[in-house]
Amino acid sequence: MRIFLGLFSAFILATPATAQIGMGQWRMHVPASQAVDVAVGNGYVMAALTSGVLEYDIAAAENRVLNNLNALSDIQVTCIEYEPQSQSFFVGYENGNLDQITPNGVINIPAIKLSQVTGNKRINKIVTANGLAYIATGFALVVINPSKNEVKDTYYPTNGNEGINDITFLNDSIYALSDNNLYRGLLTNVFLADPLQWTVDTRVPVPVNAHYGEMAIQQNEIHISYHADAFGSDSVFRLIPTGLDMVIGSAFDMEIEGFQVEDDLFYVYYSDQMVAFNEDMTVNYGVQYYNSTNATPARVRRVGGVAWVADRKLGLVRYLASNNYTYIQQEGPPKNQFFSLNSEKGKMVVTAGTVRRVEQAYNQPNVYTFEEEAWTLYDNLSQPAWQGIQIWDIGSAAINPTDENNMAFAGYSQEPLSMVQDGIVTTVYSPSNSPLEVSSLGNGNTCISSVEYDDDGNLWVVNGYSLQPLKVRMADGTWQGFETGTDSKNVFTGKLAIDYNGNKWFGIYGTGLVGYDDNGTPETTGDDSYRTLTTGEGLGNLPSENVTALAVDFDNEIWIGTEAGFGVLYNSDGIFSGSNYDASRILITYEGNVEYLLGSTSITDIEIDGGNRKWIATASNGIFMLSADGQEVLAEYTKENSPLISNNIMDMEFNQISGELFIITDLGLVSLRVDASFEDETYESTTVFPNPVKPDFFGPITIQGIRYDSDVKITDVAGNLVYKTTSNGGTATWNGKTINGEDVTSGVYLIWTATNTGKSKKVGKVTVIR
């Protein structure tokens, strides 16, 4: 394979997006199926994805994804273009950042992002001409010198009052298009930084209830796209001496997403097809489907008779004819929408909807699973049970611990709960066929804020804005509702957690937390009890009335995150017997002052790793890792000091087998392999990696899938002790050295752990090559 990004190739290949990562390593999960732009040059096709770039080597027919963790400087990609003289691809971002991908590596040009301009800095379009890159931004037109990797000039055609959507060149002039006007400047004018040196082309009238989008040159004439607010009213005009002349109207009765001229063909992108017109505007060919899949093109580049299509739902497509096309596949999440996570036995489920207190988002039903490095999409196209019904905003999911192929998806809609078996939605529940209750807000929808399975396979449901917010669907399909007190009725509810004694805990907005004990008999309510916790001593002592996170640690302590810090219920069982049920807040001494750990930080999630350590996600300060007792901050991860892509954390979840922590941020999904995993009492899944250990590997050797807090010994084949340690949960690490700190020599080394009987048990071996 020809390596285009030589500077980054070693790191990228060491941590590919489709393979498990090593201890302490990060990876970003980029949807390769959502492309917004494409460029071709130097033997490569580069497709701009919503959070990365897909690089395709044409000759080798190999591809990979470049992202913020392995090559690029930023995340939200908006456009891409190739500049031939420097053999560079320019990548633009939502925040104005700019990368120049050269044959020797990636050079960041942050001048636009770092400028003192207030307002929109988004890079809308990149056009290359005369050895320069012209950048259309939300406030100006910026000219980049690729050979010097710097800003050459900045032009202000609109005087900063409007953004520039597109740029083109004709004869002796440069043209800049905004939402409302077309501006012209002479290329020979060295004072184009002065707004007065630009003239408004009066042949292009200010649109009413519409805006202008893109430009292209065909037959020495400027063509402009016109996007009307009214559906199906978009058009493409050509600029003639007397004004605008419509060349393409709304005959297809759909939205025009964009257009361009490539290889003498005039491409128009509609909402669900692409049409290539000849110079006389007769149709050359159209693409509505690739096989039976709808085409949703965003941009095309035609080189050597091959059309490279950036498709908004299918990623990069190599297109030759209606029956001759290739999807350039790369494993990744199906879409760039993430809201919540749940996992069981190495299987991760991700919801792409949202459940909000005030208003609904009406996101289409999308759920993904990630298992054995492969992603699967559940949507209304793949699931017949979802077709023709009112389902949206799926914001919670659960996996049955007795059968990981049995799942539940829940949200806020008219059909709020779906049961899944073996990849198929089998049953959809609503108030018409279950005790689920319609929201008391009167919107006709039913709100389920959280679902969880218990150890017996019963599904517990938190049904907000109802009289009985806590309900259970038993493993046999029967239902039961529970009385949880006046404070929990007809209010928005939050997350649900089930502790090791089977007690249920869920948040209620504006009050705090409800704990429910069904006494081990959920089918019988007469012996049940509940308790409501709120702020104030003797009442629960919560930091805030709005509970946003719940976690149960290995000591059955309840960790409660709120909008203003966190607290811990150390005696969770005691609250049902009437004893003190106040949550405790952890005090620390900082610079001589005693204060609450993390203070009033807004907490969004709390997760427990295999070593019983606490991982606390925040709304604006990244992630904190606390010791098992919570008394010490062991690590802090922010976008400033780690590969974390944003400090706004929405949800987290551990893959219990591997110890990989999946993290949803407002900018996408990343994950970190930590040094702890859940135990495996049977040792059936014990693995050692890397194995063999090659001379160029200097990281920790990981032993995974052993008992909790095992004593681990490394010996040579003769039985001589080489190294010893204690596992962190179900994971232990070896630095490849002896007890004395010396590198071990080449050979085979045996791994032993102490079982629950105290006897040594060989669980694996590893080959070291020096």
mmCIF file of C-alpha atoms in Angstrom, residues 167-501:
data_model
loop_
_atom_site.group_PDB
_atom_site.id
_atom_site.type_symbol
_atom_site.label_atom_id
_atom_site.label_comp_id
_atom_site.label_asym_id
_atom_site.label_seq_id
_atom_site.Cartn_x
_atom_site.Cartn_y
_atom_site.Cartn_z
ATOM 1 C CA ILE A 167 -16.360 31.042 -5.105
ATOM 2 C CA THR A 168 -15.726 30.826 -8.826
ATOM 3 C CA PHE A 169 -13.584 32.447 -11.517
ATOM 4 C CA LEU A 170 -14.538 33.734 -14.979
ATOM 5 C CA ASN A 171 -12.289 35.645 -17.358
ATOM 6 C CA ASP A 172 -10.588 38.428 -15.393
ATOM 7 C CA SER A 173 -12.773 38.216 -12.277
ATOM 8 C CA ILE A 174 -13.323 36.336 -9.048
ATOM 9 C CA TYR A 175 -16.928 35.888 -7.909
ATOM 10 C CA ALA A 176 -18.163 35.322 -4.356
ATOM 11 C CA LEU A 177 -21.720 34.177 -3.634
ATOM 12 C CA SER A 178 -23.572 34.874 -0.392
ATOM 13 C CA ASP A 179 -27.115 33.983 0.613
ATOM 14 C CA ASN A 180 -28.408 37.198 -0.960
ATOM 15 C CA ASN A 181 -25.886 38.577 -3.446
ATOM 16 C CA LEU A 182 -23.234 37.849 -6.044
ATOM 17 C CA TYR A 183 -20.025 39.877 -5.622
ATOM 18 C CA ARG A 184 -17.352 40.486 -8.272
ATOM 19 C CA GLY A 185 -13.740 41.536 -7.903
ATOM 20 C CA LEU A 186 -10.992 41.955 -10.510
ATOM 21 C CA LEU A 187 -8.147 39.477 -10.176
ATOM 22 C CA THR A 188 -5.666 42.205 -11.053
ATOM 23 C CA ASN A 189 -6.872 44.348 -8.157
ATOM 24 C CA VAL A 190 -4.356 44.097 -5.333
ATOM 25 C CA PHE A 191 -6.725 45.840 -2.895
ATOM 26 C CA LEU A 192 -9.478 43.196 -2.710
ATOM 27 C CA ALA A 193 -9.154 43.170 1.080
ATOM 28 C CA ASP A 194 -11.078 46.461 0.868
ATOM 29 C CA PRO A 195 -14.839 45.739 0.668
ATOM 30 C CA LEU A 196 -15.252 48.822 -1.566
ATOM 31 C CA GLN A 197 -13.236 47.101 -4.290
ATOM 32 C CA TRP A 198 -16.026 44.556 -4.763
ATOM 33 C CA THR A 199 -19.193 45.260 -6.714
ATOM 34 C CA VAL A 200 -22.600 43.668 -6.299
ATOM 35 C CA ASP A 201 -23.837 42.091 -9.533
ATOM 36 C CA THR A 202 -27.282 43.672 -9.934
ATOM 37 C CA ARG A 203 -28.338 40.987 -12.395
ATOM 38 C CA VAL A 204 -28.767 38.709 -9.351
ATOM 39 C CA PRO A 205 -31.704 40.013 -7.300
ATOM 40 C CA VAL A 206 -31.969 39.633 -3.540
ATOM 41 C CA PRO A 207 -34.141 36.520 -3.065
ATOM 42 C CA VAL A 208 -37.366 36.513 -1.084
ATOM 43 C CA ASN A 209 -37.991 33.527 1.220
ATOM 44 C CA ALA A 210 -34.983 31.831 -0.341
ATOM 45 C CA HIS A 211 -31.195 31.952 -0.545
ATOM 46 C CA TYR A 212 -28.434 31.281 -3.059
ATOM 47 C CA GLY A 213 -26.199 28.269 -2.541
ATOM 48 C CA GLU A 214 -23.540 27.257 -5.071
ATOM 49 C CA MET A 215 -21.968 28.306 -8.364
ATOM 50 C CA ALA A 216 -20.416 26.551 -11.347
ATOM 51 C CA ILE A 217 -19.190 27.554 -14.803
ATOM 52 C CA GLN A 218 -20.545 25.891 -17.936
ATOM 53 C CA GLN A 219 -20.084 27.189 -21.472
ATOM 54 C CA ASN A 220 -18.441 30.290 -20.073
ATOM 55 C CA GLU A 221 -21.535 31.179 -18.043
ATOM 56 C CA ILE A 222 -22.040 31.328 -14.290
ATOM 57 C CA HIS A 223 -24.765 29.049 -12.934
ATOM 58 C CA ILE A 224 -26.266 29.626 -9.491
ATOM 59 C CA SER A 225 -28.450 27.422 -7.298
ATOM 60 C CA TYR A 226 -31.534 28.981 -5.729
ATOM 61 C CA HIS A 227 -32.972 27.334 -2.616
ATOM 62 C CA ALA A 228 -36.527 28.330 -1.769
ATOM 63 C CA ASP A 229 -38.035 27.915 1.684
ATOM 64 C CA ALA A 230 -41.053 26.210 0.113
ATOM 65 C CA PHE A 231 -40.500 22.494 -0.526
ATOM 66 C CA GLY A 232 -39.914 21.493 -4.143
ATOM 67 C CA SER A 233 -39.310 25.057 -5.332
ATOM 68 C CA ASP A 234 -35.534 25.009 -5.775
ATOM 69 C CA SER A 235 -33.982 26.004 -9.093
ATOM 70 C CA VAL A 236 -30.727 26.497 -10.973
ATOM 71 C CA PHE A 237 -30.202 29.691 -12.982
ATOM 72 C CA ARG A 238 -27.590 30.806 -15.464
ATOM 73 C CA LEU A 239 -26.378 34.373 -15.442
ATOM 74 C CA ILE A 240 -27.023 36.166 -18.734
ATOM 75 C CA PRO A 241 -26.549 39.856 -19.652
ATOM 76 C CA THR A 242 -30.131 40.730 -18.674
ATOM 77 C CA GLY A 243 -30.344 38.760 -15.429
ATOM 78 C CA LEU A 244 -31.044 35.196 -14.346
ATOM 79 C CA ASP A 245 -32.387 32.556 -16.709
ATOM 80 C CA MET A 246 -33.795 29.357 -15.203
ATOM 81 C CA VAL A 247 -32.219 26.214 -16.652
ATOM 82 C CA ILE A 248 -33.485 23.674 -14.100
ATOM 83 C CA GLY A 249 -36.721 24.014 -12.179
ATOM 84 C CA SER A 250 -38.606 21.843 -9.735
ATOM 85 C CA ALA A 251 -39.770 19.240 -12.238
ATOM 86 C CA PHE A 252 -38.676 16.471 -9.901
ATOM 87 C CA ASP A 253 -40.747 17.927 -7.051
ATOM 88 C CA MET A 254 -37.930 17.528 -4.564
ATOM 89 C CA GLU A 255 -35.182 19.559 -2.973
ATOM 90 C CA ILE A 256 -32.030 20.459 -4.887
ATOM 91 C CA GLU A 257 -29.168 19.786 -2.483
ATOM 92 C CA GLY A 258 -26.446 21.128 -4.773
ATOM 93 C CA PHE A 259 -24.876 21.027 -8.208
ATOM 94 C CA GLN A 260 -21.538 21.214 -10.008
ATOM 95 C CA VAL A 261 -19.900 20.839 -13.406
ATOM 96 C CA GLU A 262 -17.546 17.894 -13.818
ATOM 97 C CA ASP A 263 -15.973 16.631 -17.042
ATOM 98 C CA ASP A 264 -18.418 18.704 -19.168
ATOM 99 C CA LEU A 265 -21.398 17.188 -17.368
ATOM 100 C CA PHE A 266 -23.770 19.279 -15.280
ATOM 101 C CA TYR A 267 -24.547 17.337 -12.094
ATOM 102 C CA VAL A 268 -27.585 18.207 -9.993
ATOM 103 C CA TYR A 269 -28.051 16.556 -6.591
ATOM 104 C CA TYR A 270 -31.609 16.098 -5.494
ATOM 105 C CA SER A 271 -32.720 14.849 -2.099
ATOM 106 C CA ASP A 272 -32.753 11.244 -3.291
ATOM 107 C CA GLN A 273 -31.100 11.073 -6.706
ATOM 108 C CA MET A 274 -28.427 12.546 -8.965
ATOM 109 C CA VAL A 275 -28.944 13.675 -12.576
ATOM 110 C CA ALA A 276 -26.123 14.415 -15.043
ATOM 111 C CA PHE A 277 -27.095 16.855 -17.806
ATOM 112 C CA ASN A 278 -25.318 17.498 -21.089
ATOM 113 C CA GLU A 279 -24.297 21.008 -22.123
ATOM 114 C CA ASP A 280 -27.667 21.468 -23.860
ATOM 115 C CA MET A 281 -29.339 20.471 -20.539
ATOM 116 C CA THR A 282 -30.669 17.189 -21.887
ATOM 117 C CA VAL A 283 -30.311 14.291 -19.475
ATOM 118 C CA ASN A 284 -27.162 12.227 -19.971
ATOM 119 C CA TYR A 285 -27.935 9.796 -17.171
ATOM 120 C CA GLY A 286 -29.555 9.678 -13.756
ATOM 121 C CA VAL A 287 -28.824 7.740 -10.593
ATOM 122 C CA GLN A 288 -31.744 7.082 -8.306
ATOM 123 C CA TYR A 289 -30.643 3.753 -6.903
ATOM 124 C CA TYR A 290 -27.465 1.768 -6.362
ATOM 125 C CA ASN A 291 -29.057 -1.633 -6.804
ATOM 126 C CA SER A 292 -32.141 -1.221 -4.574
ATOM 127 C CA THR A 293 -30.681 1.418 -2.246
ATOM 128 C CA ASN A 294 -31.713 5.053 -2.639
ATOM 129 C CA ALA A 295 -28.954 7.367 -3.810
ATOM 130 C CA THR A 296 -28.446 10.466 -1.648
ATOM 131 C CA PRO A 297 -25.457 12.193 -3.321
ATOM 132 C CA ALA A 298 -23.778 15.236 -1.832
ATOM 133 C CA ARG A 299 -20.929 15.729 -4.327
ATOM 134 C CA VAL A 300 -19.286 13.964 -7.258
ATOM 135 C CA ARG A 301 -15.867 14.035 -8.908
ATOM 136 C CA ARG A 302 -15.534 12.537 -12.369
ATOM 137 C CA VAL A 303 -12.021 11.435 -13.325
ATOM 138 C CA GLY A 304 -11.138 9.154 -16.231
ATOM 139 C CA GLY A 305 -14.739 8.178 -16.826
ATOM 140 C CA VAL A 306 -15.268 7.188 -13.180
ATOM 141 C CA ALA A 307 -17.677 9.145 -10.990
ATOM 142 C CA TRP A 308 -16.650 9.207 -7.334
ATOM 143 C CA VAL A 309 -19.771 10.033 -5.350
ATOM 144 C CA ALA A 310 -19.892 11.335 -1.785
ATOM 145 C CA ASP A 311 -23.237 9.960 -0.629
ATOM 146 C CA ARG A 312 -24.925 11.275 2.505
ATOM 147 C CA LYS A 313 -26.106 7.815 3.616
ATOM 148 C CA LEU A 314 -23.796 5.357 1.858
ATOM 149 C CA GLY A 315 -20.397 7.049 2.085
ATOM 150 C CA LEU A 316 -18.019 6.858 -0.858
ATOM 151 C CA VAL A 317 -19.348 5.200 -4.036
ATOM 152 C CA ARG A 318 -17.363 4.374 -7.199
ATOM 153 C CA TYR A 319 -19.885 4.688 -10.030
ATOM 154 C CA LEU A 320 -19.470 3.649 -13.658
ATOM 155 C CA ALA A 321 -23.019 2.785 -14.707
ATOM 156 C CA SER A 322 -26.358 1.836 -13.201
ATOM 157 C CA ASN A 323 -25.215 -1.754 -12.757
ATOM 158 C CA ASN A 324 -21.542 -1.038 -12.196
ATOM 159 C CA TYR A 325 -20.781 0.583 -8.857
ATOM 160 C CA THR A 326 -18.774 -0.178 -5.734
ATOM 161 C CA TYR A 327 -19.271 0.917 -2.163
ATOM 162 C CA ILE A 328 -15.951 1.818 -0.524
ATOM 163 C CA GLN A 329 -16.655 0.125 2.789
ATOM 164 C CA GLN A 330 -15.100 0.990 6.141
ATOM 165 C CA GLU A 331 -16.377 -0.363 9.445
ATOM 166 C CA GLY A 332 -17.881 2.321 11.676
ATOM 167 C CA PRO A 333 -21.106 3.459 13.314
ATOM 168 C CA PRO A 334 -23.954 3.697 10.811
ATOM 169 C CA LYS A 335 -24.638 7.354 11.622
ATOM 170 C CA ASN A 336 -23.126 10.270 13.496
ATOM 171 C CA GLN A 337 -25.888 10.442 16.102
ATOM 172 C CA PHE A 338 -25.258 9.145 19.627
ATOM 173 C CA PHE A 339 -27.270 9.553 22.828
ATOM 174 C CA SER A 340 -26.989 6.617 25.243
ATOM 175 C CA LEU A 341 -25.096 3.355 25.762
ATOM 176 C CA ASN A 342 -25.674 -0.044 27.337
ATOM 177 C CA SER A 343 -23.600 -3.227 27.277
ATOM 178 C CA GLU A 344 -23.658 -6.864 28.264
ATOM 179 C CA LYS A 345 -21.121 -9.662 27.694
ATOM 180 C CA GLY A 346 -19.062 -7.684 25.204
ATOM 181 C CA LYS A 347 -22.041 -6.396 23.214
ATOM 182 C CA MET A 348 -22.600 -2.625 23.081
ATOM 183 C CA VAL A 349 -25.889 -0.999 22.103
ATOM 184 C CA VAL A 350 -26.063 2.693 21.175
ATOM 185 C CA THR A 351 -29.204 4.775 20.809
ATOM 186 C CA ALA A 352 -29.321 7.699 18.404
ATOM 187 C CA GLY A 353 -32.451 9.454 19.627
ATOM 188 C CA THR A 354 -33.008 11.665 22.618
ATOM 189 C CA VAL A 355 -35.457 11.942 25.506
ATOM 190 C CA ARG A 356 -35.930 15.530 26.663
ATOM 191 C CA ARG A 357 -38.055 17.073 29.381
ATOM 192 C CA VAL A 358 -39.522 20.042 27.550
ATOM 193 C CA GLU A 359 -39.764 19.333 23.853
ATOM 194 C CA GLN A 360 -39.268 16.329 21.624
ATOM 195 C CA ALA A 361 -36.655 16.047 18.885
ATOM 196 C CA TYR A 362 -38.643 13.617 16.677
ATOM 197 C CA ASN A 363 -35.465 11.819 15.620
ATOM 198 C CA GLN A 364 -36.030 8.791 13.411
ATOM 199 C CA PRO A 365 -35.686 5.439 15.201
ATOM 200 C CA ASN A 366 -32.021 4.477 14.959
ATOM 201 C CA VAL A 367 -30.173 2.057 17.222
ATOM 202 C CA TYR A 368 -26.751 0.477 16.639
ATOM 203 C CA THR A 369 -25.059 -2.538 18.143
ATOM 204 C CA PHE A 370 -21.296 -3.042 18.247
ATOM 205 C CA GLU A 371 -20.095 -6.593 18.713
ATOM 206 C CA GLU A 372 -16.885 -8.340 17.657
ATOM 207 C CA GLU A 373 -15.764 -5.139 15.919
ATOM 208 C CA ALA A 374 -18.854 -5.008 13.671
ATOM 209 C CA TRP A 375 -21.665 -2.456 13.673
ATOM 210 C CA THR A 376 -25.334 -3.248 12.965
ATOM 211 C CA LEU A 377 -28.087 -0.707 12.330
ATOM 212 C CA TYR A 378 -31.685 -1.015 13.484
ATOM 213 C CA ASP A 379 -33.913 1.473 11.657
ATOM 214 C CA ASN A 380 -37.323 1.661 10.006
ATOM 215 C CA LEU A 381 -35.892 0.294 6.747
ATOM 216 C CA SER A 382 -34.395 -2.840 8.282
ATOM 217 C CA GLN A 383 -37.199 -3.490 10.790
ATOM 218 C CA PRO A 384 -40.641 -4.215 9.271
ATOM 219 C CA ALA A 385 -42.283 -3.811 12.682
ATOM 220 C CA TRP A 386 -41.308 -0.122 12.692
ATOM 221 C CA GLN A 387 -42.721 0.660 9.287
ATOM 222 C CA GLY A 388 -45.940 2.666 9.196
ATOM 223 C CA ILE A 389 -46.056 3.400 12.941
ATOM 224 C CA GLN A 390 -45.392 6.524 15.008
ATOM 225 C CA ILE A 391 -42.004 5.769 16.530
ATOM 226 C CA TRP A 392 -39.131 8.169 17.157
ATOM 227 C CA ASP A 393 -36.718 9.472 19.813
ATOM 228 C CA ILE A 394 -35.303 6.141 21.039
ATOM 229 C CA GLY A 395 -33.110 7.220 23.935
ATOM 230 C CA SER A 396 -32.614 4.111 26.079
ATOM 231 C CA ALA A 397 -31.737 0.466 25.474
ATOM 232 C CA ALA A 398 -31.084 -2.625 27.552
ATOM 233 C CA ILE A 399 -29.592 -6.064 26.901
ATOM 234 C CA ASN A 400 -31.002 -9.114 28.684
ATOM 235 C CA PRO A 401 -28.211 -10.668 30.809
ATOM 236 C CA THR A 402 -29.817 -14.103 30.388
ATOM 237 C CA ASP A 403 -29.780 -13.785 26.572
ATOM 238 C CA GLU A 404 -27.720 -11.017 24.955
ATOM 239 C CA ASN A 405 -29.670 -11.482 21.713
ATOM 240 C CA ASN A 406 -32.757 -10.256 23.562
ATOM 241 C CA MET A 407 -32.871 -6.446 23.829
ATOM 242 C CA ALA A 408 -35.290 -3.622 24.567
ATOM 243 C CA PHE A 409 -35.307 -0.201 22.898
ATOM 244 C CA ALA A 410 -37.302 2.623 24.489
ATOM 245 C CA GLY A 411 -38.033 6.288 23.893
ATOM 246 C CA TYR A 412 -40.600 9.064 23.729
ATOM 247 C CA SER A 413 -43.236 8.495 21.028
ATOM 248 C CA GLN A 414 -46.604 6.894 20.383
ATOM 249 C CA GLU A 415 -44.923 3.465 20.136
ATOM 250 C CA PRO A 416 -42.290 3.834 22.866
ATOM 251 C CA LEU A 417 -41.030 0.301 23.604
ATOM 252 C CA SER A 418 -39.657 -2.321 21.199
ATOM 253 C CA MET A 419 -38.598 -5.853 22.049
ATOM 254 C CA VAL A 420 -35.817 -7.378 19.929
ATOM 255 C CA GLN A 421 -34.862 -11.002 19.510
ATOM 256 C CA ASP A 422 -32.008 -12.215 17.301
ATOM 257 C CA GLY A 423 -31.769 -8.919 15.423
ATOM 258 C CA ILE A 424 -35.499 -8.546 14.711
ATOM 259 C CA VAL A 425 -38.031 -6.267 16.411
ATOM 260 C CA THR A 426 -40.691 -8.770 17.442
ATOM 261 C CA THR A 427 -43.074 -6.682 19.557
ATOM 262 C CA VAL A 428 -43.814 -2.976 19.856
ATOM 263 C CA TYR A 429 -45.573 -1.831 23.039
ATOM 264 C CA SER A 430 -47.781 1.220 23.498
ATOM 265 C CA PRO A 431 -50.606 2.124 25.883
ATOM 266 C CA SER A 432 -52.967 0.215 23.586
ATOM 267 C CA ASN A 433 -51.402 -3.187 24.334
ATOM 268 C CA SER A 434 -49.679 -2.692 27.722
ATOM 269 C CA PRO A 435 -49.995 -0.738 31.003
ATOM 270 C CA LEU A 436 -47.739 2.001 29.604
ATOM 271 C CA GLU A 437 -49.326 5.426 30.124
ATOM 272 C CA VAL A 438 -49.638 8.354 27.745
ATOM 273 C CA SER A 439 -47.814 11.492 28.872
ATOM 274 C CA SER A 440 -49.827 13.727 31.175
ATOM 275 C CA LEU A 441 -48.581 16.692 29.108
ATOM 276 C CA GLY A 442 -51.317 15.893 26.596
ATOM 277 C CA ASN A 443 -49.094 15.489 23.545
ATOM 278 C CA GLY A 444 -50.392 12.000 22.789
ATOM 279 C CA ASN A 445 -46.964 10.406 23.249
ATOM 280 C CA THR A 446 -45.594 8.066 25.900
ATOM 281 C CA CYS A 447 -42.291 8.835 27.624
ATOM 282 C CA ILE A 448 -39.919 6.081 28.673
ATOM 283 C CA SER A 449 -36.751 7.623 30.056
ATOM 284 C CA SER A 450 -34.896 4.421 30.953
ATOM 285 C CA VAL A 451 -35.058 0.621 30.775
ATOM 286 C CA GLU A 452 -32.998 -2.068 32.526
ATOM 287 C CA TYR A 453 -33.159 -5.855 32.821
ATOM 288 C CA ASP A 454 -32.737 -7.570 36.182
ATOM 289 C CA ASP A 455 -30.812 -10.820 36.645
ATOM 290 C CA ASP A 456 -33.961 -12.880 35.997
ATOM 291 C CA GLY A 457 -34.632 -11.305 32.598
ATOM 292 C CA ASN A 458 -37.468 -9.060 33.779
ATOM 293 C CA LEU A 459 -37.520 -5.687 32.009
ATOM 294 C CA TRP A 460 -37.960 -2.667 34.284
ATOM 295 C CA VAL A 461 -39.333 0.484 32.670
ATOM 296 C CA VAL A 462 -39.420 4.093 33.885
ATOM 297 C CA ASN A 463 -42.534 5.653 32.318
ATOM 298 C CA GLY A 464 -42.348 9.423 32.851
ATOM 299 C CA TYR A 465 -45.311 11.800 33.081
ATOM 300 C CA SER A 466 -47.522 8.985 34.402
ATOM 301 C CA LEU A 467 -49.289 7.891 37.573
ATOM 302 C CA GLN A 468 -47.148 4.769 37.941
ATOM 303 C CA PRO A 469 -43.699 5.624 36.567
ATOM 304 C CA LEU A 470 -42.132 2.297 37.596
ATOM 305 C CA LYS A 471 -43.342 -0.748 35.680
ATOM 306 C CA VAL A 472 -41.995 -4.185 34.867
ATOM 307 C CA ARG A 473 -42.514 -6.547 31.968
ATOM 308 C CA MET A 474 -41.878 -9.977 33.432
ATOM 309 C CA ALA A 475 -39.860 -12.570 31.531
ATOM 310 C CA ASP A 476 -43.140 -14.386 30.791
ATOM 311 C CA GLY A 477 -44.590 -11.278 29.084
ATOM 312 C CA THR A 478 -46.925 -10.164 31.879
ATOM 313 C CA TRP A 479 -46.846 -6.620 33.258
ATOM 314 C CA GLN A 480 -46.984 -5.017 36.691
ATOM 315 C CA GLY A 481 -47.105 -1.365 37.782
ATOM 316 C CA PHE A 482 -45.951 0.044 41.134
ATOM 317 C CA GLU A 483 -46.937 2.855 43.466
ATOM 318 C CA THR A 484 -43.918 5.105 44.060
ATOM 319 C CA GLY A 485 -45.428 8.129 45.794
ATOM 320 C CA THR A 486 -47.000 11.465 44.948
ATOM 321 C CA ASP A 487 -43.719 13.193 44.096
ATOM 322 C CA SER A 488 -43.100 10.773 41.235
ATOM 323 C CA LYS A 489 -46.482 11.159 39.546
ATOM 324 C CA ASN A 490 -46.838 13.072 36.263
ATOM 325 C CA VAL A 491 -43.252 14.361 36.254
ATOM 326 C CA PHE A 492 -40.269 13.853 33.995
ATOM 327 C CA THR A 493 -38.176 10.885 35.038
ATOM 328 C CA GLY A 494 -34.487 10.092 34.619
ATOM 329 C CA LYS A 495 -32.154 7.118 34.598
ATOM 330 C CA LEU A 496 -32.817 3.755 36.247
ATOM 331 C CA ALA A 497 -30.373 1.544 38.166
ATOM 332 C CA ILE A 498 -30.869 -1.853 39.814
ATOM 333 C CA ASP A 499 -28.605 -2.704 42.734
ATOM 334 C CA TYR A 500 -27.193 -6.092 43.764
ATOM 335 C CA ASN A 501 -30.111 -6.655 46.163
#
